[in-house]
Amino acid sequence: MRADRLVSLVLLLRRHGRLTADTLARELEVSTRTVLRDIEALSAAGVPVYAERGRHGGFALLPGFQTELTGLNHDEALALLTAGSGRGEQVFGLGSALASAMRKVLDALPEGHRTTASDAARRFLVDPESDLLARRVVTDEVPDTTMIVVRRAVLAGHKLRIHYAATGQSPQWRTVDPIGLVTVRDRAYLLATRSGADRTYRLSRVSAAEELPETAQRPNRVDLDRIWRERSARFLSDSDHITVLVRVDPARREELLDTALAIRAEEPDADGWLRLEVTFQDSRHAEWALWQLSTDAEALAPQSLRASLRDRAATIAARYGD
């Protein structure tokens, strides 16, 4: 909306002092011509913005100009700035809104606290793109256009038509009643119903989406946390899944969990290793995952999995025995 963009423009000038039209256009994700029109609109509304000509020129506000954005103390602003310093721009396609909100948070602080909070937020790093072993965090990619349509339908309470590819199947169009959106470990999910039955869709598998004018059939109030727990429990109780008791070197724990569907229990073992109860898609999935960890993991149960891993190891040993 233009009103939000005008506020963001003022906040950018307050924070940086002087910016060129090209820089403003880049920050606001609009054209330079749009920025010039917005500058004219602000001047007409009485905002003291002026242009400075020359090589180091640009647009600036008269010294002392204040906006009326208050209500945040230092720690509240620091918490928001820190949260916004992670990969929040990838959550539900709210990147532009997050950038705008961060500008407002900074502007809400008293002059003496503004630099302090901004500098303090740089001391915290939330969810970097790789861990200490330089393993890159895998994040689902969802096109902004698709995410915007899905988000709009969820908030408006309208039916949604999605082109969805279930695991091992060709993409198909489905009409659903959206309930809410959930993000877990950088993966986003749409909770919905289809013909009255509960459905959970991974958004990275939605290639296109259409918001329909019909009202979605869903309750007026929703407890997403409860719904997610219930659906997770049903997912883990799937008869095809297998639960494995495993010992693992703590240094390889994250690799194990990256391949497992879920972790049910965890405790330290006597020799410094970890003993975990984890769930895999099926027996082949479990065998493959534990084989990747070589001697840094040991399957304790079920016995059938131990036998499969022993037979595989024996086959490899026989192949290279000579």
Coordinates of C-alpha atoms in Angstrom, one line a residue, residues 1-315:
M1 CA 0.0 0.0 0.0
R2 CA 1.2 3.5 -0.8
A3 CA 0.6 4.8 2.8
D4 CA 3.0 2.1 4.2
R5 CA 5.6 2.9 1.5
L6 CA 5.5 6.6 2.4
V7 CA 6.0 5.8 6.1
S8 CA 8.9 3.5 5.1
L9 CA 10.4 6.3 3.0
V10 CA 10.3 8.8 5.9
L11 CA 11.9 6.2 8.2
L12 CA 14.7 5.5 5.8
L13 CA 15.5 9.2 5.6
R14 CA 15.4 9.6 9.3
R15 CA 17.8 6.7 9.8
H16 CA 20.3 7.4 7.1
G17 CA 20.1 11.2 6.8
R18 CA 20.5 11.5 3.0
L19 CA 19.7 9.0 0.3
T20 CA 19.6 9.1 -3.5
A21 CA 16.4 8.3 -5.4
D22 CA 18.1 5.2 -6.8
T23 CA 18.9 4.0 -3.3
L24 CA 15.4 4.6 -2.0
A25 CA 13.9 2.8 -5.0
R26 CA 16.1 -0.2 -4.3
E27 CA 15.2 -0.3 -0.6
L28 CA 11.5 0.1 -1.3
E29 CA 11.5 -2.2 -4.3
V30 CA 9.8 0.3 -6.6
S31 CA 11.0 2.4 -9.5
T32 CA 12.9 5.7 -9.3
R33 CA 9.9 7.5 -10.8
T34 CA 7.7 6.1 -8.0
V35 CA 10.1 7.5 -5.4
L36 CA 10.0 10.9 -7.0
R37 CA 6.2 10.9 -6.9
D38 CA 6.3 9.8 -3.3
I39 CA 8.7 12.7 -2.4
E40 CA 6.3 15.1 -4.0
A41 CA 3.4 13.6 -2.0
L42 CA 5.3 13.9 1.2
S43 CA 6.2 17.6 0.5
A44 CA 2.5 18.3 -0.3
A45 CA 1.5 16.7 3.0
G46 CA 3.8 19.0 5.0
V47 CA 6.7 16.6 5.6
P48 CA 9.9 18.7 5.4
V49 CA 11.8 16.7 2.8
Y50 CA 14.2 18.5 0.5
A51 CA 16.6 17.7 -2.3
E52 CA 20.3 18.4 -2.3
R53 CA 22.0 18.7 -5.7
G54 CA 25.5 17.6 -6.7
R55 CA 27.7 14.6 -6.7
H56 CA 26.8 13.7 -3.1
G57 CA 23.3 14.9 -3.2
G58 CA 20.0 13.2 -2.5
F59 CA 16.9 13.6 -0.4
A60 CA 16.9 14.4 3.3
L61 CA 14.6 15.6 6.1
L62 CA 15.0 18.9 7.9
P63 CA 17.0 18.3 11.2
G64 CA 14.8 17.7 14.2
F65 CA 11.8 16.2 12.3
Q66 CA 10.1 13.6 14.4
T67 CA 7.5 10.9 13.7
E68 CA 5.1 9.6 16.3
L69 CA 6.1 6.0 16.6
T70 CA 6.4 5.1 20.3
G71 CA 5.7 2.3 22.8
L72 CA 8.8 0.1 22.6
N73 CA 11.4 0.0 25.3
H74 CA 15.0 -0.9 24.6
D75 CA 14.8 -4.7 25.3
E76 CA 11.6 -5.1 23.3
A77 CA 13.2 -3.4 20.3
L78 CA 16.3 -5.5 20.7
A79 CA 14.2 -8.7 20.8
L80 CA 12.5 -7.7 17.6
L81 CA 15.7 -6.7 15.8
T82 CA 17.4 -9.9 16.8
A83 CA 14.5 -12.0 15.6
G84 CA 14.6 -10.1 12.3
S85 CA 18.3 -10.7 11.9
G86 CA 17.8 -14.4 11.1
R87 CA 16.2 -15.8 8.0
G88 CA 12.8 -14.5 8.8
E89 CA 12.4 -13.0 5.3
Q90 CA 11.9 -16.6 4.2
V91 CA 8.9 -17.2 6.5
F92 CA 5.6 -17.1 4.6
G93 CA 6.9 -14.6 2.0
L94 CA 7.0 -11.7 4.5
G95 CA 10.4 -10.3 3.6
S96 CA 9.2 -6.8 2.6
A97 CA 7.0 -6.5 5.6
L98 CA 9.8 -7.6 7.9
A99 CA 12.2 -5.0 6.5
S100 CA 9.5 -2.3 6.9
A101 CA 8.8 -3.4 10.5
M102 CA 12.5 -3.3 11.4
R103 CA 12.7 0.3 10.2
K104 CA 9.8 1.2 12.4
V105 CA 11.3 -0.6 15.4
L106 CA 14.5 1.5 15.1
D107 CA 12.5 4.7 14.6
A108 CA 10.4 4.0 17.7
L109 CA 13.5 4.2 20.0
P110 CA 14.7 7.3 21.7
E111 CA 17.6 8.9 19.8
G112 CA 20.1 7.8 22.4
H113 CA 19.0 4.2 22.3
R114 CA 18.7 3.8 18.6
T115 CA 22.4 3.2 17.8
T116 CA 22.8 1.1 20.9
A117 CA 20.0 -1.3 20.1
S118 CA 21.1 -1.6 16.4
D119 CA 24.7 -2.4 17.4
A120 CA 23.6 -4.8 20.1
A121 CA 21.4 -6.8 17.6
R122 CA 24.5 -7.3 15.5
R123 CA 26.0 -9.2 18.5
F124 CA 23.4 -12.0 18.1
L125 CA 23.2 -14.4 15.1
V126 CA 20.0 -16.4 14.7
D127 CA 19.9 -19.5 12.5
P128 CA 22.9 -19.0 10.2
E129 CA 22.9 -20.7 6.8
S130 CA 25.5 -23.3 7.9
D131 CA 26.6 -25.0 11.1
L132 CA 30.1 -25.3 12.6
L133 CA 30.9 -28.2 10.2
A134 CA 30.0 -25.9 7.2
R135 CA 27.0 -28.0 6.4
R136 CA 24.5 -25.8 4.7
V137 CA 21.1 -25.6 6.2
V138 CA 18.5 -26.9 3.7
T139 CA 15.6 -24.5 3.3
D140 CA 12.5 -25.2 1.3
E141 CA 12.1 -22.7 -1.6
V142 CA 8.5 -21.4 -2.1
P143 CA 7.9 -18.9 -4.9
D144 CA 6.8 -15.5 -3.4
T145 CA 3.8 -15.4 -5.8
T146 CA 2.6 -18.8 -4.6
M147 CA 3.1 -17.9 -0.9
I148 CA 1.3 -14.6 -1.2
V149 CA -1.8 -16.3 -2.7
V150 CA -1.8 -19.0 0.0
R151 CA -1.3 -16.5 2.8
R152 CA -4.1 -14.3 1.5
A153 CA -6.5 -17.2 1.3
V154 CA -5.7 -18.4 4.8
L155 CA -6.2 -14.9 6.3
A156 CA -9.3 -14.1 4.2
G157 CA -10.9 -17.5 4.9
H158 CA -11.4 -18.4 1.3
K159 CA -11.2 -21.7 -0.4
L160 CA -7.8 -22.4 -2.1
R161 CA -6.9 -24.3 -5.3
I162 CA -3.4 -25.7 -5.3
H163 CA -1.3 -27.6 -7.8
Y164 CA 0.4 -30.0 -5.5
A165 CA 2.8 -32.9 -6.0
A166 CA 2.6 -35.5 -3.3
T167 CA 5.6 -37.8 -2.7
G168 CA 6.0 -40.1 -5.7
Q169 CA 3.0 -38.7 -7.5
S170 CA 2.4 -36.3 -10.4
P171 CA 1.2 -32.8 -9.6
Q172 CA -2.6 -32.5 -9.4
W173 CA -5.0 -29.7 -8.7
R174 CA -6.8 -29.9 -5.3
T175 CA -9.4 -27.6 -3.8
V176 CA -8.9 -27.2 0.0
D177 CA -10.2 -25.3 3.0
P178 CA -7.1 -23.6 4.5
I179 CA -6.8 -23.5 8.3
G180 CA -3.4 -22.1 9.0
L181 CA 0.3 -22.0 8.1
V182 CA 3.1 -23.6 10.2
T183 CA 6.9 -23.4 9.8
V184 CA 9.2 -26.0 11.3
R185 CA 13.0 -26.1 10.8
D186 CA 12.7 -23.9 7.7
R187 CA 9.9 -25.9 6.2
A188 CA 6.5 -24.4 5.7
Y189 CA 3.2 -26.3 5.8
L190 CA -0.4 -25.5 5.0
L191 CA -2.9 -27.1 7.4
A192 CA -6.2 -27.6 5.6
T193 CA -9.1 -29.9 5.1
R194 CA -10.3 -31.4 1.9
S195 CA -13.8 -32.7 1.6
G196 CA -13.9 -32.6 5.4
A197 CA -10.7 -34.7 5.9
D198 CA -7.6 -33.3 7.5
R199 CA -4.7 -32.6 5.1
T200 CA -1.2 -31.2 5.6
Y201 CA 0.6 -29.9 2.5
R202 CA 4.3 -29.0 2.3
L203 CA 4.4 -25.7 0.6
S204 CA 7.6 -26.4 -1.4
R205 CA 5.5 -28.9 -3.3
V206 CA 2.9 -26.4 -4.3
S207 CA 3.8 -25.1 -7.8
A208 CA 0.8 -22.8 -8.2
A209 CA -2.1 -21.5 -6.2
E210 CA -5.4 -19.8 -6.8
E211 CA -7.6 -18.1 -4.2
L212 CA -11.3 -18.8 -4.8
P213 CA -14.2 -16.5 -3.9
E214 CA -16.0 -19.2 -1.9
T215 CA -15.8 -19.1 1.9
A216 CA -13.7 -21.9 3.4
Q217 CA -15.5 -24.4 5.6
R218 CA -13.5 -24.0 8.8
P219 CA -14.1 -23.0 12.5
N220 CA -14.0 -19.3 13.4
R221 CA -11.4 -19.9 16.1
V222 CA -8.4 -22.2 15.7
D223 CA -5.6 -23.6 18.0
L224 CA -2.8 -24.3 15.5
D225 CA -0.5 -25.6 18.2
R226 CA -3.1 -28.3 19.2
I227 CA -3.9 -29.2 15.6
W228 CA -0.2 -29.6 14.8
R229 CA 0.4 -31.8 17.8
E230 CA -2.5 -34.0 16.8
R231 CA -1.4 -34.3 13.2
S232 CA 2.2 -35.0 14.2
A233 CA 1.0 -37.8 16.4
R234 CA -1.1 -39.4 13.7
F235 CA 1.8 -39.0 11.2
L236 CA 4.2 -40.8 13.6
S237 CA 1.8 -43.6 14.2
D238 CA 1.7 -44.5 10.5
S239 CA 1.9 -48.3 10.2
D240 CA 4.7 -48.1 7.6
H241 CA 7.0 -46.1 9.8
I242 CA 9.7 -47.8 11.9
T243 CA 11.0 -46.8 15.3
V244 CA 14.7 -47.5 15.9
L245 CA 16.7 -47.5 19.1
V246 CA 20.2 -46.4 18.2
R247 CA 23.5 -45.4 19.8
V248 CA 25.3 -42.6 18.2
D249 CA 28.5 -40.5 18.6
P250 CA 27.4 -37.0 19.7
A251 CA 29.4 -35.5 16.9
R252 CA 27.1 -37.3 14.4
R253 CA 23.8 -36.6 16.2
E254 CA 22.7 -33.8 13.9
E255 CA 23.4 -35.9 10.8
L256 CA 21.2 -38.7 12.2
L257 CA 18.3 -36.3 13.0
D258 CA 18.6 -34.7 9.6
T259 CA 17.6 -38.0 8.0
A260 CA 15.0 -39.1 10.6
L261 CA 11.4 -38.2 10.6
A262 CA 11.2 -37.6 14.3
I263 CA 13.0 -38.1 17.6
R264 CA 10.9 -39.7 20.4
A265 CA 13.5 -40.0 23.2
E266 CA 17.1 -39.2 24.0
E267 CA 19.5 -39.9 26.9
P268 CA 23.2 -40.2 27.4
D269 CA 24.8 -43.6 27.3
A270 CA 27.4 -44.9 29.7
D271 CA 30.4 -44.4 27.3
G272 CA 29.6 -40.8 26.4
W273 CA 27.6 -41.7 23.3
L274 CA 23.9 -40.9 23.0
R275 CA 21.0 -43.3 23.0
L276 CA 18.1 -42.2 20.9
E277 CA 14.7 -43.5 19.8
V278 CA 14.0 -42.2 16.3
T279 CA 11.4 -42.8 13.6
F280 CA 12.1 -43.4 10.0
Q281 CA 9.9 -43.7 6.9
D282 CA 10.4 -47.4 6.6
S283 CA 13.1 -50.1 7.1
R284 CA 14.9 -49.2 3.9
H285 CA 15.1 -45.6 5.0
A286 CA 16.4 -46.6 8.4
E287 CA 19.1 -48.9 6.9
W288 CA 20.3 -46.2 4.5
A289 CA 20.4 -43.5 7.2
L290 CA 22.4 -45.6 9.7
W291 CA 24.8 -46.9 7.0
Q292 CA 25.8 -43.3 6.2
L293 CA 27.1 -42.9 9.8
S294 CA 29.4 -46.0 9.5
T295 CA 30.9 -47.0 12.8
D296 CA 29.7 -43.8 14.5
A297 CA 26.3 -45.3 15.1
E298 CA 24.9 -48.7 16.2
A299 CA 21.3 -49.8 15.7
L300 CA 20.2 -51.6 18.9
A301 CA 16.6 -52.5 17.8
P302 CA 14.7 -53.8 16.0
Q303 CA 16.7 -57.0 15.4
S304 CA 15.6 -57.1 11.7
L305 CA 17.5 -53.8 11.1
R306 CA 20.6 -55.1 12.9
A307 CA 20.5 -58.1 10.6
S308 CA 20.1 -56.0 7.5
L309 CA 23.1 -53.8 8.4
R310 CA 25.2 -56.9 9.3
D311 CA 24.4 -58.6 6.0
R312 CA 25.3 -55.4 4.1
A313 CA 28.6 -55.1 5.9
A314 CA 29.3 -58.8 5.3
T315 CA 28.7 -58.4 1.6

